[in-house]
Amino acid sequence: MPSRSDYISESTRRLVEKRANSHCEYCLIHEEDTYVGCEIDHIISIKHSGKNDVTNLAFSCLSCNRFKGTDIGSLTEKGKLTRFYNPRTDNWLEHFQIVGNMILGITDIGEVTVKILRINDEERLEEREYLQEMGLFPK
Ligand SMILES: [Zn+2]
């Protein structure tokens, strides 16, 4: 029986989670600190010819994954078409910086990723601040 093109096996799921140490690879929240857990994200969506294998998969919290949807990039404030951060090929620290309870994009890639994934939405800032106070999120 043919499987769906976006089907991810349980073993692949576990591998992706382990590789990410159970943290969202975009906003860094630990799965245990989320209300609804994390899921597997296709970094380049199937719609845009992304592959359904581990080189194109990331561990993502529900918020990041929902807001990202099938998008693969956006426009910067200056109007430059820019791809999103790719957890497989990019270094998080080169694109983002934690300032207080905010995650700032310090490159164009960081900027559009923070914007579209709504990484600094009010309730996420409050949640991050709480986790920082509990020592569960880096400052
Ligand atoms: Zn996230």
PDB file of C-alpha atoms in Angstrom, residues 24 26-27 29 61-65 67 101 114 116-131:
ATOM      1  CA  CYS A  24      12.231  22.910  19.520  1.00  0.00           C
ATOM      2  CA  TYR A  26      13.519  27.119  16.321  1.00  0.00           C
ATOM      3  CA  CYS A  27      12.540  28.662  19.674  1.00  0.00           C
ATOM      4  CA  ILE A  29      11.696  25.354  24.243  1.00  0.00           C
ATOM      5  CA  CYS A  61       7.040  22.973  19.079  1.00  0.00           C
ATOM      6  CA  LEU A  62       3.453  23.253  17.946  1.00  0.00           C
ATOM      7  CA  SER A  63       3.525  27.069  17.908  1.00  0.00           C
ATOM      8  CA  CYS A  64       6.562  27.324  15.648  1.00  0.00           C
ATOM      9  CA  ASN A  65       5.342  24.576  13.360  1.00  0.00           C
ATOM     10  CA  PHE A  67       2.876  29.474  12.230  1.00  0.00           C
ATOM     11  CA  ASN A 101      12.848  37.004  27.329  1.00  0.00           C
ATOM     12  CA  VAL A 114      11.233  35.176  14.269  1.00  0.00           C
ATOM     13  CA  ILE A 116       6.657  34.364  10.716  1.00  0.00           C
ATOM     14  CA  LEU A 117       7.004  31.777  13.507  1.00  0.00           C
ATOM     15  CA  ARG A 118       5.821  34.507  15.939  1.00  0.00           C
ATOM     16  CA  ILE A 119       8.588  33.567  18.330  1.00  0.00           C
ATOM     17  CA  ASN A 120       8.057  36.728  20.390  1.00  0.00           C
ATOM     18  CA  ASP A 121       4.269  36.703  20.659  1.00  0.00           C
ATOM     19  CA  GLU A 122       3.141  38.048  24.030  1.00  0.00           C
ATOM     20  CA  GLU A 123       2.121  34.724  25.538  1.00  0.00           C
ATOM     21  CA  ARG A 124       5.336  33.095  24.369  1.00  0.00           C
ATOM     22  CA  LEU A 125       7.375  35.879  25.985  1.00  0.00           C
ATOM     23  CA  GLU A 126       5.523  35.349  29.247  1.00  0.00           C
ATOM     24  CA  GLU A 127       6.080  31.616  29.031  1.00  0.00           C
ATOM     25  CA  ARG A 128       9.790  32.103  28.256  1.00  0.00           C
ATOM     26  CA  GLU A 129      10.210  34.519  31.153  1.00  0.00           C
ATOM     27  CA  TYR A 130       8.615  32.018  33.505  1.00  0.00           C
ATOM     28  CA  LEU A 131      10.877  29.221  32.227  1.00  0.00           C
TER      29      LEU A 131
END
